[in-house]
mmCIF file of C-alpha atoms and ligand atoms in Angstrom:
data_model
loop_
_atom_site.group_PDB
_atom_site.id
_atom_site.type_symbol
_atom_site.label_atom_id
_atom_site.label_comp_id
_atom_site.label_asym_id
_atom_site.label_seq_id
_atom_site.Cartn_x
_atom_site.Cartn_y
_atom_site.Cartn_z
ATOM 1 C CA MET A 1 -34.993 16.888 20.731
ATOM 2 C CA LYS A 2 -34.743 20.549 21.161
ATOM 3 C CA LYS A 3 -37.219 22.829 19.576
ATOM 4 C CA ILE A 4 -35.342 25.816 18.452
ATOM 5 C CA ALA A 5 -36.540 29.223 17.567
ATOM 6 C CA PHE A 6 -34.119 30.448 15.108
ATOM 7 C CA VAL A 7 -33.661 33.675 13.427
ATOM 8 C CA LEU A 8 -33.533 33.148 9.862
ATOM 9 C CA VAL A 9 -32.505 35.792 7.563
ATOM 10 C CA GLY A 10 -34.553 34.390 4.810
ATOM 11 C CA LEU A 11 -33.043 31.041 4.229
ATOM 12 C CA ALA A 12 -29.532 32.040 4.851
ATOM 13 C CA VAL A 13 -31.679 31.379 7.345
ATOM 14 C CA GLY A 14 -32.309 27.816 7.774
ATOM 15 C CA LEU A 15 -28.684 28.067 8.182
ATOM 16 C CA LEU A 16 -28.346 31.131 10.321
ATOM 17 C CA MET A 17 -28.908 29.357 13.586
ATOM 18 C CA VAL A 18 -28.484 25.900 12.221
ATOM 19 C CA SER A 19 -25.876 25.069 14.772
ATOM 20 C CA ALA A 20 -28.268 25.305 17.661
ATOM 21 C CA ALA A 21 -30.388 22.272 16.988
ATOM 22 C CA CYS A 22 -28.040 19.676 15.640
ATOM 23 C CA GLY A 23 -28.311 16.533 17.691
ATOM 24 C CA GLY A 24 -25.521 14.956 19.622
ATOM 25 C CA GLY A 25 -24.094 15.196 23.086
ATOM 26 C CA GLY A 26 -21.697 17.995 22.320
ATOM 27 C CA ASP A 27 -24.179 20.626 21.389
ATOM 28 C CA LYS A 28 -24.099 23.873 23.185
ATOM 29 C CA GLU A 29 -27.197 25.919 23.668
ATOM 30 C CA GLU A 30 -27.383 29.016 21.575
ATOM 31 C CA PRO A 31 -28.820 32.059 23.249
ATOM 32 C CA THR A 32 -31.528 32.221 20.622
ATOM 33 C CA ALA A 33 -32.787 28.796 21.596
ATOM 34 C CA THR A 34 -34.916 30.423 24.232
ATOM 35 C CA ALA A 35 -36.528 32.944 21.918
ATOM 36 C CA PRO A 36 -40.304 32.412 21.806
ATOM 37 C CA VAL A 37 -41.802 30.846 18.732
ATOM 38 C CA PRO A 38 -44.832 32.775 17.546
ATOM 39 C CA GLU A 39 -47.856 30.516 17.745
ATOM 40 C CA ALA A 40 -49.001 31.182 14.229
ATOM 41 C CA THR A 41 -45.856 30.052 12.507
ATOM 42 C CA ALA A 42 -45.241 27.136 14.802
ATOM 43 C CA THR A 43 -48.495 25.564 13.741
ATOM 44 C CA GLU A 44 -48.453 26.437 10.081
ATOM 45 C CA ALA A 45 -45.338 24.713 8.925
ATOM 46 C CA GLY A 46 -44.971 25.003 5.210
ATOM 47 C CA THR A 47 -48.088 27.043 4.675
ATOM 48 C CA THR A 48 -48.896 30.679 4.658
ATOM 49 C CA SER A 49 -51.974 32.803 4.326
ATOM 50 C CA GLU A 50 -50.045 35.338 2.318
ATOM 51 C CA THR A 51 -48.333 35.036 -0.997
ATOM 52 C CA PRO A 52 -44.802 34.016 -0.128
ATOM 53 C CA PRO A 53 -41.870 35.886 -1.569
ATOM 54 C CA PRO A 54 -40.709 34.417 -4.852
ATOM 55 C CA SER A 55 -38.014 31.843 -4.817
ATOM 56 C CA THR A 56 -34.916 33.285 -6.346
ATOM 57 C CA VAL A 57 -32.378 31.462 -8.449
ATOM 58 C CA GLY A 58 -28.991 33.124 -8.566
ATOM 59 C CA ASP A 59 -26.389 33.087 -11.309
ATOM 60 C CA ILE A 60 -24.898 29.724 -10.388
ATOM 61 C CA VAL A 61 -26.602 27.236 -12.692
ATOM 62 C CA PHE A 62 -25.024 23.984 -13.792
ATOM 63 C CA ASP A 63 -25.590 20.357 -14.778
ATOM 64 C CA ALA A 64 -24.846 17.467 -12.456
ATOM 65 C CA ALA A 65 -22.739 14.606 -13.764
ATOM 66 C CA SER A 66 -23.665 10.946 -14.193
ATOM 67 C CA ALA A 67 -21.301 8.976 -12.006
ATOM 68 C CA THR A 68 -21.158 6.528 -9.146
ATOM 69 C CA ILE A 69 -19.047 7.955 -6.350
ATOM 70 C CA THR A 70 -17.550 6.098 -3.435
ATOM 71 C CA VAL A 71 -18.056 8.025 -0.223
ATOM 72 C CA ASP A 72 -14.658 7.796 1.428
ATOM 73 C CA TRP A 73 -11.916 10.367 1.605
ATOM 74 C CA ASP A 74 -10.541 9.737 -1.859
ATOM 75 C CA THR A 75 -11.827 12.423 -4.198
ATOM 76 C CA SER A 76 -10.211 11.031 -7.357
ATOM 77 C CA ASP A 77 -13.633 9.777 -8.433
ATOM 78 C CA TRP A 78 -14.599 13.444 -8.873
ATOM 79 C CA ASP A 79 -11.544 14.422 -10.948
ATOM 80 C CA SER A 80 -13.285 14.392 -14.307
ATOM 81 C CA ILE A 81 -16.411 16.108 -12.966
ATOM 82 C CA GLU A 82 -16.688 19.823 -13.377
ATOM 83 C CA GLY A 83 -17.510 21.867 -10.304
ATOM 84 C CA VAL A 84 -18.747 25.385 -9.771
ATOM 85 C CA THR A 85 -17.308 28.110 -7.598
ATOM 86 C CA VAL A 86 -19.708 29.220 -4.881
ATOM 87 C CA PRO A 87 -18.862 32.462 -3.058
ATOM 88 C CA LEU A 88 -19.698 32.211 0.638
ATOM 89 C CA LYS A 89 -20.019 35.232 2.887
ATOM 90 C CA GLN A 90 -21.462 36.190 6.241
ATOM 91 C CA THR A 91 -24.927 37.616 6.628
ATOM 92 C CA ASP A 92 -24.747 41.401 6.685
ATOM 93 C CA VAL A 93 -25.799 42.095 10.259
ATOM 94 C CA ASP A 94 -26.137 45.784 9.468
ATOM 95 C CA LYS A 95 -29.198 44.893 7.380
ATOM 96 C CA LEU A 96 -30.946 43.243 10.303
ATOM 97 C CA ASP A 97 -33.230 44.830 12.800
ATOM 98 C CA PRO A 98 -30.818 46.145 15.461
ATOM 99 C CA VAL A 99 -33.295 45.470 18.264
ATOM 100 C CA GLN A 100 -33.632 41.835 17.232
ATOM 101 C CA VAL A 101 -29.881 41.543 16.872
ATOM 102 C CA GLN A 102 -29.506 42.796 20.424
ATOM 103 C CA ASP A 103 -32.358 40.700 21.832
ATOM 104 C CA LEU A 104 -31.051 37.550 20.275
ATOM 105 C CA GLU A 105 -27.500 38.333 21.288
ATOM 106 C CA ILE A 106 -26.281 37.891 17.767
ATOM 107 C CA ASP A 107 -22.601 38.612 18.100
ATOM 108 C CA ILE A 108 -20.813 37.654 14.946
ATOM 109 C CA GLY A 109 -17.052 37.674 14.573
ATOM 110 C CA PRO A 110 -16.101 39.090 11.176
ATOM 111 C CA LEU A 111 -14.738 36.696 8.569
ATOM 112 C CA PRO A 112 -13.615 37.313 5.010
ATOM 113 C CA PRO A 113 -15.607 35.664 2.216
ATOM 114 C CA VAL A 114 -14.341 32.408 0.740
ATOM 115 C CA ASP A 115 -14.926 30.600 -2.538
ATOM 116 C CA ALA A 116 -16.158 27.057 -2.037
ATOM 117 C CA THR A 117 -16.336 24.455 -4.780
ATOM 118 C CA LEU A 118 -19.468 22.382 -5.338
ATOM 119 C CA LYS A 119 -19.820 19.241 -7.439
ATOM 120 C CA VAL A 120 -22.973 17.134 -7.832
ATOM 121 C CA ALA A 121 -23.349 13.691 -9.413
ATOM 122 C CA VAL A 122 -26.107 11.095 -9.613
ATOM 123 C CA ASP A 123 -26.464 7.469 -10.599
ATOM 124 C CA GLU A 124 -29.599 5.329 -10.725
ATOM 125 C CA ASN A 125 -30.007 5.281 -6.978
ATOM 126 C CA ASN A 126 -28.098 8.063 -5.287
ATOM 127 C CA ILE A 127 -27.163 11.711 -5.351
ATOM 128 C CA TYR A 128 -23.566 12.630 -4.491
ATOM 129 C CA VAL A 129 -22.349 16.023 -3.319
ATOM 130 C CA LEU A 130 -18.769 17.219 -2.914
ATOM 131 C CA MET A 131 -18.173 20.514 -1.120
ATOM 132 C CA GLU A 132 -14.655 21.883 -0.752
ATOM 133 C CA VAL A 133 -13.806 24.940 1.335
ATOM 134 C CA PRO A 134 -10.338 26.469 1.481
ATOM 135 C CA ASP A 135 -9.525 27.180 5.132
ATOM 136 C CA GLY A 136 -7.028 26.254 7.816
ATOM 137 C CA PHE A 137 -7.072 22.883 9.533
ATOM 138 C CA ASP A 138 -8.760 23.871 12.764
ATOM 139 C CA TYR A 139 -10.195 20.748 14.302
ATOM 140 C CA ASN A 140 -10.877 19.591 17.854
ATOM 141 C CA PRO A 141 -11.698 15.878 18.124
ATOM 142 C CA ASP A 142 -13.673 16.363 21.356
ATOM 143 C CA PRO A 143 -17.382 16.522 20.361
ATOM 144 C CA ALA A 144 -17.991 18.877 23.279
ATOM 145 C CA MET A 145 -15.567 21.281 21.610
ATOM 146 C CA HIS A 146 -16.876 21.067 18.070
ATOM 147 C CA ASP A 147 -17.323 24.801 17.811
ATOM 148 C CA PHE A 148 -13.553 24.745 17.381
ATOM 149 C CA SER A 149 -13.857 22.495 14.339
ATOM 150 C CA ALA A 150 -15.249 23.411 10.944
ATOM 151 C CA ALA A 151 -18.942 22.689 10.356
ATOM 152 C CA MET A 152 -21.059 22.768 7.235
ATOM 153 C CA ALA A 153 -24.558 22.430 5.830
ATOM 154 C CA VAL A 154 -26.136 21.791 2.469
ATOM 155 C CA MET A 155 -29.685 23.062 2.070
ATOM 156 C CA PHE A 156 -32.157 21.822 -0.554
ATOM 157 C CA ARG A 157 -35.408 23.461 -1.503
ATOM 158 C CA ILE A 158 -38.481 21.276 -0.891
ATOM 159 C CA ASP A 159 -41.292 23.783 -1.412
ATOM 160 C CA ASP A 160 -41.045 25.896 -4.529
ATOM 161 C CA ALA A 161 -41.889 28.990 -2.512
ATOM 162 C CA ALA A 162 -38.938 28.660 -0.168
ATOM 163 C CA PRO A 163 -36.687 31.505 -1.138
ATOM 164 C CA ALA A 164 -33.019 31.970 -0.659
ATOM 165 C CA SER A 165 -32.376 34.931 1.604
ATOM 166 C CA MET A 166 -32.735 37.828 -0.766
ATOM 167 C CA GLY A 167 -34.644 40.739 0.639
ATOM 168 C CA VAL A 168 -35.870 38.855 3.660
ATOM 169 C CA GLU A 169 -35.231 40.426 6.994
ATOM 170 C CA LEU A 170 -36.038 39.637 10.567
ATOM 171 C CA GLU A 171 -39.518 41.097 10.489
ATOM 172 C CA ASP A 172 -40.425 38.342 8.070
ATOM 173 C CA LEU A 173 -40.138 35.703 10.752
ATOM 174 C CA GLU A 174 -43.896 35.350 10.971
ATOM 175 C CA THR A 175 -44.174 34.390 7.338
ATOM 176 C CA SER A 176 -43.613 30.767 6.548
ATOM 177 C CA LEU A 177 -41.296 30.553 3.598
ATOM 178 C CA GLY A 178 -41.706 26.929 2.680
ATOM 179 C CA VAL A 179 -39.897 23.817 3.789
ATOM 180 C CA VAL A 180 -36.246 23.140 3.157
ATOM 181 C CA ASP A 181 -34.190 19.964 3.605
ATOM 182 C CA LEU A 182 -30.846 20.255 5.389
ATOM 183 C CA TRP A 183 -27.762 18.096 5.637
ATOM 184 C CA HIS A 184 -26.004 19.503 8.675
ATOM 185 C CA TRP A 185 -22.595 18.328 9.786
ATOM 186 C CA GLU A 186 -20.677 19.159 12.914
ATOM 187 C CA LEU A 187 -17.494 17.125 12.923
ATOM 188 C CA ASP A 188 -17.882 14.814 15.906
ATOM 189 C CA CYS A 189 -16.073 11.964 14.168
ATOM 190 C CA GLY A 190 -12.616 12.117 12.721
ATOM 191 C CA PRO A 191 -11.332 12.375 9.159
ATOM 192 C CA GLY A 192 -12.063 9.321 7.070
ATOM 193 C CA GLU A 193 -14.785 8.030 9.395
ATOM 194 C CA MET A 194 -18.171 7.269 7.880
ATOM 195 C CA SER A 195 -20.728 9.683 9.305
ATOM 196 C CA GLY A 196 -24.509 9.954 9.027
ATOM 197 C CA GLY A 197 -26.934 7.096 8.755
ATOM 198 C CA GLY A 198 -29.736 8.318 10.963
ATOM 199 C CA ALA A 199 -32.093 5.483 11.891
ATOM 200 C CA ALA A 200 -35.646 5.140 10.579
ATOM 201 C CA GLY A 201 -37.835 7.734 12.242
ATOM 202 C CA SER A 202 -35.051 10.168 13.027
ATOM 203 C CA GLY A 203 -32.466 12.066 11.043
ATOM 204 C CA ASN A 204 -30.275 12.464 14.083
ATOM 205 C CA ASP A 205 -26.783 10.978 13.878
ATOM 206 C CA PRO A 206 -25.877 10.792 17.572
ATOM 207 C CA GLU A 207 -22.337 9.640 17.011
ATOM 208 C CA CYS A 208 -20.904 11.704 14.188
ATOM 209 C CA ASN A 209 -23.471 14.526 13.939
ATOM 210 C CA LEU A 210 -24.140 14.427 10.219
ATOM 211 C CA ASP A 211 -27.865 14.981 10.614
ATOM 212 C CA ASP A 212 -30.696 14.797 8.108
ATOM 213 C CA GLU A 213 -32.849 17.791 9.053
ATOM 214 C CA TYR A 214 -35.622 20.025 7.801
ATOM 215 C CA ALA A 215 -36.815 23.537 8.427
ATOM 216 C CA PRO A 216 -40.602 23.944 8.103
ATOM 217 C CA ASN A 217 -40.436 27.701 8.499
ATOM 218 C CA PRO A 218 -37.843 30.331 9.265
ATOM 219 C CA GLU A 219 -37.969 29.790 13.007
ATOM 220 C CA ASP A 220 -37.846 26.072 13.495
ATOM 221 C CA ARG A 221 -35.297 23.564 12.462
ATOM 222 C CA GLU A 222 -35.339 19.940 13.466
ATOM 223 C CA ASP A 223 -33.783 16.624 12.780
ATOM 224 C CA ASP A 224 -36.105 14.671 10.493
ATOM 225 C CA GLY A 225 -38.736 13.196 12.777
ATOM 226 C CA GLY A 226 -38.399 15.976 15.322
ATOM 227 C CA GLY A 227 -40.745 18.845 16.060
ATOM 228 C CA ASP A 228 -44.449 18.795 15.304
ATOM 229 C CA VAL A 229 -44.281 16.557 12.255
ATOM 230 C CA PRO A 230 -43.354 12.897 12.769
ATOM 231 C CA ASN A 231 -41.020 11.269 10.312
ATOM 232 C CA ASN A 232 -42.621 8.912 7.841
ATOM 233 C CA PRO A 233 -41.871 5.475 9.330
ATOM 234 C CA THR A 234 -40.600 4.300 5.971
ATOM 235 C CA GLY A 235 -38.720 7.512 5.309
ATOM 236 C CA GLU A 236 -35.004 7.310 4.637
ATOM 237 C CA ASN A 237 -32.460 9.110 6.754
ATOM 238 C CA SER A 238 -29.477 7.236 5.399
ATOM 239 C CA LEU A 239 -27.433 10.290 4.549
ATOM 240 C CA SER A 240 -23.739 9.426 4.606
ATOM 241 C CA GLY A 241 -20.529 11.426 4.481
ATOM 242 C CA VAL A 242 -16.789 11.375 5.013
ATOM 243 C CA TRP A 243 -14.579 14.418 5.489
ATOM 244 C CA LYS A 244 -10.892 15.183 5.256
ATOM 245 C CA HIS A 245 -8.579 18.189 5.207
ATOM 246 C CA THR A 246 -5.791 18.339 2.651
ATOM 247 C CA ALA A 247 -3.287 19.807 5.133
ATOM 248 C CA ALA A 248 -4.205 17.723 8.186
ATOM 249 C CA ASP A 249 -0.661 16.397 8.296
ATOM 250 C CA GLY A 250 0.529 19.984 8.697
ATOM 251 C CA GLY A 251 -1.040 20.272 12.134
ATOM 252 C CA PRO A 252 -3.384 22.852 13.664
ATOM 253 C CA GLY A 253 -4.151 25.807 11.438
ATOM 254 C CA ALA A 254 -2.296 24.476 8.396
ATOM 255 C CA GLU A 255 -3.678 26.062 5.242
ATOM 256 C CA GLY A 256 -5.488 23.675 2.926
ATOM 257 C CA VAL A 257 -8.938 22.611 1.845
ATOM 258 C CA TRP A 258 -11.785 20.994 3.770
ATOM 259 C CA VAL A 259 -13.372 18.227 1.725
ATOM 260 C CA PHE A 260 -16.879 17.014 2.502
ATOM 261 C CA GLU A 261 -18.071 14.045 0.409
ATOM 262 C CA MET A 262 -21.707 13.019 0.895
ATOM 263 C CA SER A 263 -24.424 10.820 -0.562
ATOM 264 C CA ARG A 264 -28.087 10.000 -0.130
ATOM 265 C CA PRO A 265 -30.707 7.978 -2.032
ATOM 266 C CA LEU A 266 -32.405 10.034 -4.757
ATOM 267 C CA GLN A 267 -35.812 9.136 -3.355
ATOM 268 C CA THR A 268 -36.286 8.792 0.385
ATOM 269 C CA GLY A 269 -40.059 8.560 0.802
ATOM 270 C CA ASP A 270 -39.689 11.298 3.395
ATOM 271 C CA THR A 271 -41.613 14.563 3.217
ATOM 272 C CA GLN A 272 -38.822 16.125 5.261
ATOM 273 C CA ASP A 273 -36.382 15.597 2.398
ATOM 274 C CA ALA A 274 -36.063 16.992 -1.088
ATOM 275 C CA GLN A 275 -36.735 14.254 -3.654
ATOM 276 C CA PHE A 276 -34.545 13.957 -6.714
ATOM 277 C CA ALA A 277 -35.246 12.486 -10.148
ATOM 278 C CA SER A 278 -33.596 12.363 -13.538
ATOM 279 C CA GLY A 279 -34.131 15.496 -15.610
ATOM 280 C CA GLU A 280 -35.332 17.555 -12.692
ATOM 281 C CA LYS A 281 -33.790 20.640 -11.181
ATOM 282 C CA VAL A 282 -32.382 20.765 -7.673
ATOM 283 C CA TYR A 283 -32.002 23.971 -5.682
ATOM 284 C CA ILE A 284 -29.073 24.148 -3.272
ATOM 285 C CA GLY A 285 -27.615 26.493 -0.670
ATOM 286 C CA LEU A 286 -24.301 26.035 1.157
ATOM 287 C CA ALA A 287 -23.053 27.116 4.565
ATOM 288 C CA TYR A 288 -19.703 26.854 6.335
ATOM 289 C CA TRP A 289 -18.797 27.631 9.937
ATOM 290 C CA ASP A 290 -15.210 28.733 10.537
ATOM 291 C CA PRO A 291 -13.880 28.023 14.046
ATOM 292 C CA ASN A 292 -11.614 31.061 13.736
ATOM 293 C CA GLU A 293 -14.670 33.317 13.841
ATOM 294 C CA THR A 294 -14.323 34.140 17.544
ATOM 295 C CA ALA A 295 -12.091 33.191 20.460
ATOM 296 C CA GLU A 296 -14.826 30.713 21.420
ATOM 297 C CA GLY A 297 -15.017 29.176 17.963
ATOM 298 C CA TRP A 298 -17.798 29.647 15.454
ATOM 299 C CA THR A 299 -21.198 31.119 16.310
ATOM 300 C CA GLY A 300 -24.537 29.927 14.994
ATOM 301 C CA ALA A 301 -25.198 33.124 13.108
ATOM 302 C CA GLY A 302 -21.677 33.791 11.925
ATOM 303 C CA HIS A 303 -21.470 31.223 9.179
ATOM 304 C CA LEU A 304 -20.413 31.933 5.651
ATOM 305 C CA GLN A 305 -23.298 31.188 3.295
ATOM 306 C CA SER A 306 -24.382 31.272 -0.319
ATOM 307 C CA ALA A 307 -28.007 32.268 0.166
ATOM 308 C CA ASP A 308 -27.538 35.986 -0.445
ATOM 309 C CA ASN A 309 -26.882 35.041 -4.063
ATOM 310 C CA GLY A 310 -30.086 33.036 -4.381
ATOM 311 C CA TRP A 311 -30.486 29.334 -4.937
ATOM 312 C CA ILE A 312 -27.897 27.370 -6.873
ATOM 313 C CA GLU A 313 -29.780 25.557 -9.657
ATOM 314 C CA VAL A 314 -28.529 22.113 -10.626
ATOM 315 C CA THR A 315 -30.093 20.055 -13.412
ATOM 316 C CA LEU A 316 -29.864 16.312 -12.954
ATOM 317 C CA PRO A 317 -28.992 14.191 -15.991
HETATM 318 CA CA1 CA B 1 -14.685 9.276 -3.162
HETATM 319 CA CA1 CA B 2 -34.920 12.066 5.751
HETATM 320 CA CA1 CA B 3 -34.285 16.069 5.736
HETATM 321 CA CA1 CA B 4 -10.481 29.411 9.409
#
């Protein structure tokens, strides 16, 4: 397991360098992986001696549906469920500290914003998430080349203090912002294949790279069970997902929609996960990596993300 120092721009953050630490044989090392982790924050995961910045809820607020969804590549079970539009855009590098940007070799290829669609449902046992992103079918089945395939992440707030990215800049790296839970997916298995299912003790999915992760502070992100905090031995990492692209039959680059269908138990008994219960609110952020970002595919920092608009607030039925 790699311990990654990552530059989080607030929580856009957890997602900014999220690509660097995802498990699996095809990972490439991000330049920022070698950045030193300040001692203070590395040992104070989830705590801070200062008052953390307030968590911010944006203007996307909706109710989840009651439904049992089959995680496959058929999305007809979502047809009657209303979704929300979630604008995704790149972090504004001009707002970052230029010295840090240079030191960390953040070199983002510009991408236009996109509007993703998010749907959430629950039944007695599970939470279901559908994320759809309109973009071309750029996909390389070789896991070593997954920077040339789309990638995505869903982030959930664990600690109330964990903010979305608003107003947080690189100098805030030494302030712990609270723990977030991450579902992070780099497409190492093909369309229609069941992904996820990290074993007890680890959120890493070595085969398909749909990892159950957490970020204890802005600089570190780990698979559940990685880093300084062991996974609860009874903790669940049974995240599952299946993806497809609506224009896959059209060949490379065909315009269509990426569809990511995912599920997890509501309660996992794992402090490295958000826990969900009827009537409660869930706070979500989305990220999408577009392989068209640069000639070498996507970069860790170049993802399109929702965090600049604050947390998405979803009330469970
Ligand atoms: Ca389905
Ligand atoms: Ca977990
Ligand atoms: Ca987790
Ligand atoms: Ca694209």
